Amino acid sequence: GRQAPRPAPTGWAELARAAEAAYPDLRAMVVDGRPSLRGSFPVVHESEELDRFVIQVDFPNGIAKLPAIREIGGRIPRTADRHVFVGGPICTEVPELTLLRGDYSLLSYLEGPVRNYFLGQSLVERGEPWPFGERDHNKAGLVDAYGEVLGVSGEQTIRRYLDLLGHRKIKPHWPCPCGSGSQIRHCHRADVQRLQAKVSRAIARQALGRLDSYP
């Protein structure tokens, strides 16, 4: 017989109410267990609404993770230069970046990176430059972004840090990921502990996997 519809994830009702309260023109819906928001998203700057875009916010991997956001009004060309991924989701920033910072919530994401993204798109349509600076596309931009959050530079150093943070337990006698050859306890122990408290193992592995996806 027909399979019963999948239920919405735990906490979705509360999240939907908060999103609709903050953005009254977004409507929450659930289709086969996949929750989403759809509607008109305001671009607000200094309390003034400058523009609006029609968007869809999908949560394919759970409501605690970054959603996939699409501009569905047909205004934004589906090109890398306009910061749109293949298949249509917008590229507000490196997807793991917000999670690596340890400060993710849906509303803060909509109010910050998503709002900035659409403000930039609105300005570009008017012939103005992208207002927030641009990273290189592909691997170079990824390395730059991860290094900025981790506080280190160089692809191999970044890889060592992400690999270390992906472990369930970090032992102080292991080699320091900075590459000095010293043990962690005699080198960057405080930095490692700070990052370990902020960056989950899953996100560290996800970030490393994205680096591995590039040749």
Coordinates of C-alpha atoms in Angstrom, one line a residue:
G1 CA 0.0 0.0 0.0
R2 CA 0.9 3.7 0.0
Q3 CA 3.6 4.7 2.5
A4 CA 2.4 7.1 5.2
P5 CA 3.7 10.7 4.8
R6 CA 6.9 11.4 6.7
P7 CA 6.4 13.6 9.7
A8 CA 8.1 17.0 9.9
P9 CA 11.3 17.0 12.0
T10 CA 11.1 17.7 15.8
G11 CA 11.1 21.5 16.4
W12 CA 9.9 22.5 13.0
A13 CA 6.6 23.9 14.3
E14 CA 8.5 26.3 16.7
L15 CA 11.0 27.3 14.0
A16 CA 8.2 27.9 11.5
R17 CA 6.3 30.2 13.9
A18 CA 9.5 32.2 14.6
A19 CA 10.3 32.5 10.9
E20 CA 6.8 33.6 10.0
A21 CA 6.7 36.1 12.9
A22 CA 10.0 37.7 11.7
Y23 CA 9.1 37.4 8.0
P24 CA 5.3 37.6 7.6
D25 CA 5.5 37.1 3.9
L26 CA 7.2 33.8 4.2
R27 CA 4.9 30.8 4.6
A28 CA 5.9 27.5 6.2
M29 CA 5.0 24.2 4.6
V30 CA 5.9 20.5 4.8
V31 CA 5.8 18.2 1.8
D32 CA 6.5 14.5 2.5
G33 CA 8.4 15.4 5.6
R34 CA 10.5 18.0 4.0
P35 CA 9.9 21.4 5.6
S36 CA 10.4 24.6 3.7
L37 CA 9.6 28.3 3.7
R38 CA 8.4 30.1 0.6
G39 CA 7.4 33.7 -0.2
S40 CA 8.7 37.3 -0.5
F41 CA 11.9 38.1 1.4
P42 CA 12.5 41.8 2.2
V43 CA 15.9 43.4 1.8
V44 CA 16.2 45.8 4.7
H45 CA 19.0 48.3 5.3
E46 CA 18.9 50.8 8.2
S47 CA 15.2 50.0 8.8
E48 CA 14.3 50.8 5.2
E49 CA 13.1 48.2 2.8
L50 CA 15.1 48.5 -0.4
D51 CA 13.9 45.5 -2.4
R52 CA 12.2 42.1 -2.3
F53 CA 13.0 38.7 -3.8
V54 CA 10.8 35.6 -4.0
I55 CA 12.6 32.7 -2.3
Q56 CA 12.2 29.1 -1.3
V57 CA 14.1 27.8 1.8
D58 CA 14.4 24.0 1.9
F59 CA 15.6 21.9 4.9
P60 CA 16.7 18.6 3.3
N61 CA 19.2 17.7 6.0
G62 CA 17.4 18.8 9.2
I63 CA 16.4 22.1 10.7
A64 CA 19.6 22.5 12.6
K65 CA 21.7 22.6 9.4
L66 CA 22.1 25.3 6.8
P67 CA 19.1 25.2 4.5
A68 CA 19.2 25.4 0.7
I69 CA 17.8 28.7 -0.5
R70 CA 16.7 29.4 -4.0
E71 CA 15.5 32.6 -5.7
I72 CA 12.4 31.4 -7.5
G73 CA 11.3 34.7 -9.1
G74 CA 13.6 34.4 -12.1
R75 CA 15.6 37.6 -11.4
I76 CA 19.1 36.2 -10.7
P77 CA 21.0 34.4 -13.5
R78 CA 22.1 30.9 -12.5
T79 CA 25.8 31.6 -12.9
A80 CA 28.8 31.4 -10.6
D81 CA 29.5 35.1 -11.1
R82 CA 26.1 35.8 -9.5
H83 CA 26.9 33.4 -6.7
V84 CA 24.4 30.7 -7.5
F85 CA 25.4 27.0 -7.3
V86 CA 24.8 24.5 -10.1
G87 CA 21.2 23.4 -9.7
G88 CA 20.0 26.7 -8.3
P89 CA 20.7 27.2 -4.6
I90 CA 22.2 30.6 -3.8
C91 CA 25.8 30.8 -2.5
T92 CA 25.6 33.2 0.5
E93 CA 29.1 32.1 1.6
V94 CA 31.0 28.9 2.0
P95 CA 28.2 26.6 3.4
E96 CA 30.2 25.3 6.4
L97 CA 31.5 28.8 7.3
T98 CA 28.5 29.9 9.4
L99 CA 28.6 26.5 11.2
L100 CA 32.4 26.6 11.8
R101 CA 31.9 30.0 13.5
G102 CA 29.5 28.3 15.9
D103 CA 26.9 31.0 15.7
Y104 CA 24.2 29.5 13.5
S105 CA 20.5 30.0 13.9
L106 CA 18.0 30.2 11.1
L107 CA 16.9 33.8 11.9
S108 CA 20.5 35.1 12.3
Y109 CA 21.4 33.4 9.0
L110 CA 18.4 35.1 7.2
E111 CA 19.1 38.4 8.8
G112 CA 22.9 38.3 8.1
P113 CA 24.3 36.3 5.1
V114 CA 21.0 35.9 3.3
R115 CA 20.0 39.5 3.6
N116 CA 23.6 40.6 2.5
Y117 CA 23.4 38.3 -0.5
F118 CA 20.2 39.7 -1.8
L119 CA 21.3 43.3 -1.0
G120 CA 24.3 42.6 -3.2
Q121 CA 22.2 41.1 -6.0
S122 CA 20.0 44.2 -5.9
L123 CA 23.0 46.5 -6.2
V124 CA 24.5 44.5 -9.0
E125 CA 21.3 44.7 -11.0
R126 CA 21.7 48.5 -10.8
G127 CA 25.2 48.3 -12.1
E128 CA 27.0 48.8 -8.8
P129 CA 29.8 46.6 -7.5
W130 CA 29.2 43.7 -5.1
P131 CA 29.3 45.5 -1.7
F132 CA 30.9 42.9 0.6
G133 CA 34.0 41.8 -1.3
E134 CA 34.3 38.5 -3.1
R135 CA 36.4 35.5 -2.5
D136 CA 37.9 33.5 -5.3
H137 CA 35.6 30.8 -6.6
N138 CA 36.3 27.1 -6.1
K139 CA 39.1 25.7 -4.0
A140 CA 41.1 28.9 -3.5
G141 CA 38.1 30.7 -2.0
L142 CA 37.4 27.7 0.2
V143 CA 41.0 27.6 1.6
D144 CA 40.8 31.4 2.3
A145 CA 37.5 31.1 4.1
Y146 CA 38.4 28.1 6.3
G147 CA 41.7 29.7 7.2
E148 CA 40.0 32.9 8.2
V149 CA 37.7 31.1 10.6
L150 CA 40.4 28.7 12.0
G151 CA 43.0 31.5 12.3
V152 CA 45.6 29.8 10.2
S153 CA 46.8 29.9 6.6
G154 CA 48.0 27.5 4.0
E155 CA 46.0 24.5 2.7
Q156 CA 48.0 21.8 4.4
T157 CA 47.8 23.5 7.8
I158 CA 44.1 24.0 7.4
R159 CA 43.7 20.3 6.4
R160 CA 45.7 19.3 9.5
Y161 CA 43.5 21.4 11.8
L162 CA 40.2 20.1 10.2
D163 CA 41.5 16.5 10.4
L164 CA 42.4 16.9 14.1
L165 CA 39.0 18.5 14.9
G166 CA 37.3 15.6 13.3
H167 CA 38.6 13.2 15.9
R168 CA 36.4 12.1 18.8
K169 CA 39.2 12.8 21.3
I170 CA 42.3 14.9 20.8
K171 CA 45.4 13.8 22.8
P172 CA 47.8 16.4 23.9
H173 CA 50.9 14.4 22.9
W174 CA 49.8 14.4 19.2
P175 CA 51.8 16.6 16.8
C176 CA 50.5 20.1 16.7
P177 CA 48.5 20.8 13.5
C178 CA 50.5 24.0 12.9
G179 CA 53.3 21.8 11.5
S180 CA 56.0 22.8 14.0
G181 CA 56.8 19.2 15.0
S182 CA 56.1 19.9 18.6
Q183 CA 53.4 18.2 20.6
I184 CA 50.1 20.0 20.9
R185 CA 50.5 20.5 24.7
H186 CA 53.8 22.4 24.1
C187 CA 52.5 24.4 21.1
H188 CA 49.0 25.6 20.1
R189 CA 47.1 23.7 22.8
A190 CA 44.9 26.8 23.7
D191 CA 44.0 27.4 20.1
V192 CA 43.1 23.7 19.6
Q193 CA 40.9 23.7 22.7
R194 CA 39.2 26.9 21.6
L195 CA 38.4 25.5 18.2
Q196 CA 37.4 22.1 19.6
A197 CA 34.8 23.8 21.8
K198 CA 33.3 25.7 18.9
V199 CA 33.6 23.3 15.9
S200 CA 31.8 20.0 15.9
R201 CA 33.5 16.9 14.6
A202 CA 30.8 16.5 11.9
I203 CA 31.3 20.0 10.6
A204 CA 35.1 19.6 10.6
R205 CA 34.8 16.4 8.6
Q206 CA 32.3 18.0 6.2
A207 CA 34.6 21.0 5.6
L208 CA 37.6 18.6 5.0
G209 CA 35.4 16.6 2.6
R210 CA 34.6 19.7 0.6
L211 CA 38.3 20.4 0.2
D212 CA 38.8 16.8 -0.9
S213 CA 36.1 17.3 -3.6
Y214 CA 38.4 19.6 -5.5
P215 CA 41.3 18.3 -7.6

